mmCIF file of N, CA, C and O in Angstrom:
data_model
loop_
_atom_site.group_PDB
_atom_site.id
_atom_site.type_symbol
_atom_site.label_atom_id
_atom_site.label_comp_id
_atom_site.label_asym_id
_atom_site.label_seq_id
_atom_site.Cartn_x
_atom_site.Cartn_y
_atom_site.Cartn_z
ATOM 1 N N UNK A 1 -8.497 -11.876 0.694
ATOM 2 C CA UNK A 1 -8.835 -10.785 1.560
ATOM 3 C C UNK A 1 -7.674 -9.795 1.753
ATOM 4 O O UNK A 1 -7.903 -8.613 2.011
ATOM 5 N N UNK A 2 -6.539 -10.236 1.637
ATOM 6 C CA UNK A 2 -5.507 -9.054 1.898
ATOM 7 C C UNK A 2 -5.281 -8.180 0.705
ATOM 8 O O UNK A 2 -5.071 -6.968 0.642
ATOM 9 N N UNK A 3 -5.366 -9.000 -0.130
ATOM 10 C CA UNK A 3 -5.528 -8.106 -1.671
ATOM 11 C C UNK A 3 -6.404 -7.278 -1.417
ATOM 12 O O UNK A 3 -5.873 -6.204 -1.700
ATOM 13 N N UNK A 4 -7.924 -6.983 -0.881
ATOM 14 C CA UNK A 4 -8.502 -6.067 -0.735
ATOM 15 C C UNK A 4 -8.465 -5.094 0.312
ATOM 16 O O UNK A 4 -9.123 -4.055 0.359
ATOM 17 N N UNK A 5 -7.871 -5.399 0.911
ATOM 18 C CA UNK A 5 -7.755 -5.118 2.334
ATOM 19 C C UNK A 5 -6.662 -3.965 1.737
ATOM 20 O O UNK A 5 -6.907 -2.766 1.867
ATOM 21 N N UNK A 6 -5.596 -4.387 1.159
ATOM 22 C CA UNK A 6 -4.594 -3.453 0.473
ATOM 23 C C UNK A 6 -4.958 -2.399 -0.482
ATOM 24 O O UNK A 6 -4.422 -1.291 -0.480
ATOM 25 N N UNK A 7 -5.511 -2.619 -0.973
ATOM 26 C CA UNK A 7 -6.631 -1.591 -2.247
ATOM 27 C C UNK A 7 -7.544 -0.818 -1.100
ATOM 28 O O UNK A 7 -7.454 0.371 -0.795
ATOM 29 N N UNK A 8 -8.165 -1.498 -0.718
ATOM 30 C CA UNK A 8 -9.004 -0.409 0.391
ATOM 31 C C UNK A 8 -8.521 0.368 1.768
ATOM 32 O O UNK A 8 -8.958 1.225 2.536
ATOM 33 N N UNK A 9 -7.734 -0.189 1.658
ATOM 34 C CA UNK A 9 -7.555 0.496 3.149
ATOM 35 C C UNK A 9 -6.160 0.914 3.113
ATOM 36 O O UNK A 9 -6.174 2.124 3.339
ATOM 37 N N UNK A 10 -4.997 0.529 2.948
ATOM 38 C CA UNK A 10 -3.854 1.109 2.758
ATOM 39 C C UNK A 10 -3.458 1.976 1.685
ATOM 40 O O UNK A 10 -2.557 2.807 1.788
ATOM 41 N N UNK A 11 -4.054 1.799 0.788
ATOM 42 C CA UNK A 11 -4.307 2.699 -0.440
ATOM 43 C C UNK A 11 -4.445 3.685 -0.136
ATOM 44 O O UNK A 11 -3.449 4.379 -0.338
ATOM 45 N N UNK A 12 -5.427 4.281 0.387
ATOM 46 C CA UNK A 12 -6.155 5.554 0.419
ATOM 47 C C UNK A 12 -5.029 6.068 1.479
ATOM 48 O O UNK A 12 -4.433 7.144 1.514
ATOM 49 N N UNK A 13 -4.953 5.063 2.233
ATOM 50 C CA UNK A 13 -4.019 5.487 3.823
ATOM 51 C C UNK A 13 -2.803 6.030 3.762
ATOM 52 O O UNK A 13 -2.257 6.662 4.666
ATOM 53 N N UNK A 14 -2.348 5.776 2.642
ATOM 54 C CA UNK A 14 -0.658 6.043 2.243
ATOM 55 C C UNK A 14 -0.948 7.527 1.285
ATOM 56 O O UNK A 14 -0.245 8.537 1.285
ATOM 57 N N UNK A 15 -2.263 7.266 0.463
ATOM 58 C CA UNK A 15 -2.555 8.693 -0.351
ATOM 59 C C UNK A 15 -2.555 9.718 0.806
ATOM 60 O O UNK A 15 -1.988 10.790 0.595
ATOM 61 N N UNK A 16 -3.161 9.487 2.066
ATOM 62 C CA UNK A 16 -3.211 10.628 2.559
ATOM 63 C C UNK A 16 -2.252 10.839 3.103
ATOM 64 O O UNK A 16 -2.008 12.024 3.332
ATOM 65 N N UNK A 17 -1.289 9.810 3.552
ATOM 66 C CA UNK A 17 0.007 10.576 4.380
ATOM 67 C C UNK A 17 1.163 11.113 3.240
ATOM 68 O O UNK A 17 2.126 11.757 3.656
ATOM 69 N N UNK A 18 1.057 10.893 2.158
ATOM 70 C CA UNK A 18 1.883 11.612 1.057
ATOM 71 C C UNK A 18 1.521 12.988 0.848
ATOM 72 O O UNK A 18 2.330 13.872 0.564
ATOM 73 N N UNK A 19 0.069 13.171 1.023
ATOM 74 C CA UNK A 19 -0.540 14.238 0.859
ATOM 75 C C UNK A 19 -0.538 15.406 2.104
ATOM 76 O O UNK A 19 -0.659 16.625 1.989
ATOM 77 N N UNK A 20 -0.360 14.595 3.318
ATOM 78 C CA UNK A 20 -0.262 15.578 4.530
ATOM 79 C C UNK A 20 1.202 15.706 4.383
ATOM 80 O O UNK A 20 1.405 16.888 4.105
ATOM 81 N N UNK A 21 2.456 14.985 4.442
ATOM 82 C CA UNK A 21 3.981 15.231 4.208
ATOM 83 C C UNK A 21 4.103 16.166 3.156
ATOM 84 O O UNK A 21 5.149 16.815 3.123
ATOM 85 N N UNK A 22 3.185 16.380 2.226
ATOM 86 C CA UNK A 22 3.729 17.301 1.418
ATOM 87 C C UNK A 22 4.460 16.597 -0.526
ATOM 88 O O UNK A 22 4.589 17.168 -1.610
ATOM 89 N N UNK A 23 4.728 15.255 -0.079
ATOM 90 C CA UNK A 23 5.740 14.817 -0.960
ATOM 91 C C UNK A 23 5.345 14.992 -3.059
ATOM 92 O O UNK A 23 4.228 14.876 -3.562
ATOM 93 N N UNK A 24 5.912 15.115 -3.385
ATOM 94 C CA UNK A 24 5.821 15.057 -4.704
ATOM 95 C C UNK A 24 6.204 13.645 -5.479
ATOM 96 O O UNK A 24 7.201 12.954 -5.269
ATOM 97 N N UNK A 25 4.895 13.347 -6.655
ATOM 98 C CA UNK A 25 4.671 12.385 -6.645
ATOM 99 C C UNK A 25 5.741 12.315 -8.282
ATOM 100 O O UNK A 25 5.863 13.203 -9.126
ATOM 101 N N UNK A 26 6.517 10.603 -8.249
ATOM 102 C CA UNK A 26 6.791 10.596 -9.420
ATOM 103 C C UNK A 26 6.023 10.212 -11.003
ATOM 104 O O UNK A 26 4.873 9.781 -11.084
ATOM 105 N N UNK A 27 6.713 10.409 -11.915
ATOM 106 C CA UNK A 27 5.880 10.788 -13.115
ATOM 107 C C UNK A 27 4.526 10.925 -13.396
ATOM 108 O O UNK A 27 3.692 10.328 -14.076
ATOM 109 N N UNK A 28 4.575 12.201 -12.430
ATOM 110 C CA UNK A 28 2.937 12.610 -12.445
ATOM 111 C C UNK A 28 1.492 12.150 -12.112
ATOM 112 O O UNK A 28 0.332 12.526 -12.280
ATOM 113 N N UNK A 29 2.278 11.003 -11.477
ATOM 114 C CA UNK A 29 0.981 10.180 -10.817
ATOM 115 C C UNK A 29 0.532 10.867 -9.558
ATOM 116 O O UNK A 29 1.299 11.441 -8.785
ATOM 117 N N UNK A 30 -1.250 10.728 -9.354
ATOM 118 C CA UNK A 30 -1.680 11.729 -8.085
ATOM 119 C C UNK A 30 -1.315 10.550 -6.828
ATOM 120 O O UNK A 30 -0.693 9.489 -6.880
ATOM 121 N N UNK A 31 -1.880 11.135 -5.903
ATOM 122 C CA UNK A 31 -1.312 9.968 -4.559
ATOM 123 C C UNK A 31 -2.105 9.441 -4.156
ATOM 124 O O UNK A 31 -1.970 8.853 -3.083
ATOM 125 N N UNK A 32 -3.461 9.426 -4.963
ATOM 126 C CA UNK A 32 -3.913 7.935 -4.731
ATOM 127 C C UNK A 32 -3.697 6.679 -5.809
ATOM 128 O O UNK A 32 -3.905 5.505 -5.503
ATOM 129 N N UNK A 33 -3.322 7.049 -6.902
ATOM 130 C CA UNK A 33 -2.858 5.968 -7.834
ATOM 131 C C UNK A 33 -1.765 5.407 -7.226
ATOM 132 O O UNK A 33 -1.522 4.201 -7.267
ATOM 133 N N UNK A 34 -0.871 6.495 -6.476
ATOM 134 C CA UNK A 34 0.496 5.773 -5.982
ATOM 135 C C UNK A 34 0.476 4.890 -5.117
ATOM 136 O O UNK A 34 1.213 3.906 -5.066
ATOM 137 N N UNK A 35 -1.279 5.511 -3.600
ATOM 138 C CA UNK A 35 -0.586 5.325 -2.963
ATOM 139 C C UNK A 35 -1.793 3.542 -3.515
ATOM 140 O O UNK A 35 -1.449 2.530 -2.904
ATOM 141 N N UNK A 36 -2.725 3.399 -4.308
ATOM 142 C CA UNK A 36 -2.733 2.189 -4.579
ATOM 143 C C UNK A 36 -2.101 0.857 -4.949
ATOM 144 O O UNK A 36 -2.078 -0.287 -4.494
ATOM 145 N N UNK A 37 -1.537 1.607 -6.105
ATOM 146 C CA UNK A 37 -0.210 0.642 -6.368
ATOM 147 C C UNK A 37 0.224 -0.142 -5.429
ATOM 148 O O UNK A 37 0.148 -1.371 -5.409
ATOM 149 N N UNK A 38 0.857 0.821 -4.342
ATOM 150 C CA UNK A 38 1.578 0.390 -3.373
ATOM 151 C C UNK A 38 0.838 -0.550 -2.305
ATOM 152 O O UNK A 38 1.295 -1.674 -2.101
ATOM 153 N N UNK A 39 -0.225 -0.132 -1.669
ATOM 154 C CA UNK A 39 -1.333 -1.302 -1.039
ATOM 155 C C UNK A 39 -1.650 -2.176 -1.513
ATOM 156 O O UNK A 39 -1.948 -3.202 -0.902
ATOM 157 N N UNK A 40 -1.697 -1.991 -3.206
ATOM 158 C CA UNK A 40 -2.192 -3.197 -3.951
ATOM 159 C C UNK A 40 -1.051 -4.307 -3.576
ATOM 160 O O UNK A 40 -1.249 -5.332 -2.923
ATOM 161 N N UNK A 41 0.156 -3.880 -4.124
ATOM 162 C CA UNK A 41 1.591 -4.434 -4.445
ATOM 163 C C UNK A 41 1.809 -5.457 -2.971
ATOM 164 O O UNK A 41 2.057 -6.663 -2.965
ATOM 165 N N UNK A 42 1.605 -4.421 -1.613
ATOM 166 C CA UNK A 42 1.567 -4.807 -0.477
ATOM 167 C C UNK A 42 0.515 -5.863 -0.337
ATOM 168 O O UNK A 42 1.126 -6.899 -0.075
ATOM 169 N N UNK A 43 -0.433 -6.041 -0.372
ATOM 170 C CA UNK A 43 -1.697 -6.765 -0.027
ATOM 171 C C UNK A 43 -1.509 -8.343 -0.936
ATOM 172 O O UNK A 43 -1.441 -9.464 -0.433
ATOM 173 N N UNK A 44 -1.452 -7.947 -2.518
ATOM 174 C CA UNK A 44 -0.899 -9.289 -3.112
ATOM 175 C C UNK A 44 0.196 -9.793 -2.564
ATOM 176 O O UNK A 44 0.224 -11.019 -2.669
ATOM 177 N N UNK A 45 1.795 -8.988 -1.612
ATOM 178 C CA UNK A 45 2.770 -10.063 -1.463
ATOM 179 C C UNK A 45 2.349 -10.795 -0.091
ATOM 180 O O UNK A 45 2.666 -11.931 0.261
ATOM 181 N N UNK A 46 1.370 -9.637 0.752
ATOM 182 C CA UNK A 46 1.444 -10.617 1.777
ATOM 183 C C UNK A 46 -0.157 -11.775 1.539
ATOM 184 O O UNK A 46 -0.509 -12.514 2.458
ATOM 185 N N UNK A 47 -0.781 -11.730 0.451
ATOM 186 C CA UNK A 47 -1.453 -12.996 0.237
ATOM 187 C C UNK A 47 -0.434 -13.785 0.104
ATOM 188 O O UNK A 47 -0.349 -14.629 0.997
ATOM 189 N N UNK A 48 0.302 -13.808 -0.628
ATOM 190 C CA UNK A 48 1.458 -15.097 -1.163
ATOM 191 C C UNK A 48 2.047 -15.880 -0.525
ATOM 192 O O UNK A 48 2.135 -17.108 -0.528
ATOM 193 N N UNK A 49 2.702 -14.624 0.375
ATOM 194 C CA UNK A 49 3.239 -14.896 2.372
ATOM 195 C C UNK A 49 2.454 -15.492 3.032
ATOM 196 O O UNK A 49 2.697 -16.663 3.326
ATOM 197 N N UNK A 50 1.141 -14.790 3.511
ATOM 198 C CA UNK A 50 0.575 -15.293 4.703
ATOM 199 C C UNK A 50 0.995 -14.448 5.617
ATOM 200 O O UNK A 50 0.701 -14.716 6.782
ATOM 201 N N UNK A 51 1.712 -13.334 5.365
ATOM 202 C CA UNK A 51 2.013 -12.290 6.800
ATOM 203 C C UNK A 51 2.038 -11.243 5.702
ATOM 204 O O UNK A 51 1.911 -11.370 4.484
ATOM 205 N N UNK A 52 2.291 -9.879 6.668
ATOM 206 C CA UNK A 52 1.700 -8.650 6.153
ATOM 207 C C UNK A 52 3.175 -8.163 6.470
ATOM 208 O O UNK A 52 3.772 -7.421 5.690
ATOM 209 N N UNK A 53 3.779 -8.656 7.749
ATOM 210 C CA UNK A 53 5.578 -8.345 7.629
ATOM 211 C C UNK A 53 6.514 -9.077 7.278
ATOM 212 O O UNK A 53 6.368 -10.294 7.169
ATOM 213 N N UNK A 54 7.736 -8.408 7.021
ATOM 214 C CA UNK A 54 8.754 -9.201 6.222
ATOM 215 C C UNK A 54 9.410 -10.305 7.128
ATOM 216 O O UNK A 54 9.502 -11.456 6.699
ATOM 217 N N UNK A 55 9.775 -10.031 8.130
ATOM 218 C CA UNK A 55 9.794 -11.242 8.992
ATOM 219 C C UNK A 55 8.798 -11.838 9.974
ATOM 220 O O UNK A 55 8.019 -11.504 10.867
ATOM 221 N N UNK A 56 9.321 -13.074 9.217
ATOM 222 C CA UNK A 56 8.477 -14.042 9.806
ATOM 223 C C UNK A 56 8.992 -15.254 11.215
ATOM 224 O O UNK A 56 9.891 -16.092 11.144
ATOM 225 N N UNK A 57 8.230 -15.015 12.213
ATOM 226 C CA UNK A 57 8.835 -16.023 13.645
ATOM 227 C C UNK A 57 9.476 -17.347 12.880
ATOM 228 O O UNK A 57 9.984 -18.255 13.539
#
């Protein structure tokens, strides 16, 4: 579930705040590929974890 959870929902979420900041994306990727990647990337480490932040109690 966090794997999807990361693809769906932080994905898009990060495309749009790249897109309202203005930022320019590297090697030509638009900002929702980026900002998938990145939710994806996020969502698989915290399946692995079991938390969604880097520290853990």
């Amino acid at each position: 579930m966090p794997i999807l959870f990361g693809f769906l929902f932080f994905g898009p979420l990060f495309a749009q705040i790249l897109d309202k900041i203005g930022w320019q994306q590297p090697l030509g990727l638009s900002t929702l590929a980026l900002g998938l990647i990145v939710g994806g990337t996020w969502g698989i480490v915290a399946f692995f974890r079991g938390s969604w932040i880097w520290a853990r109690p």
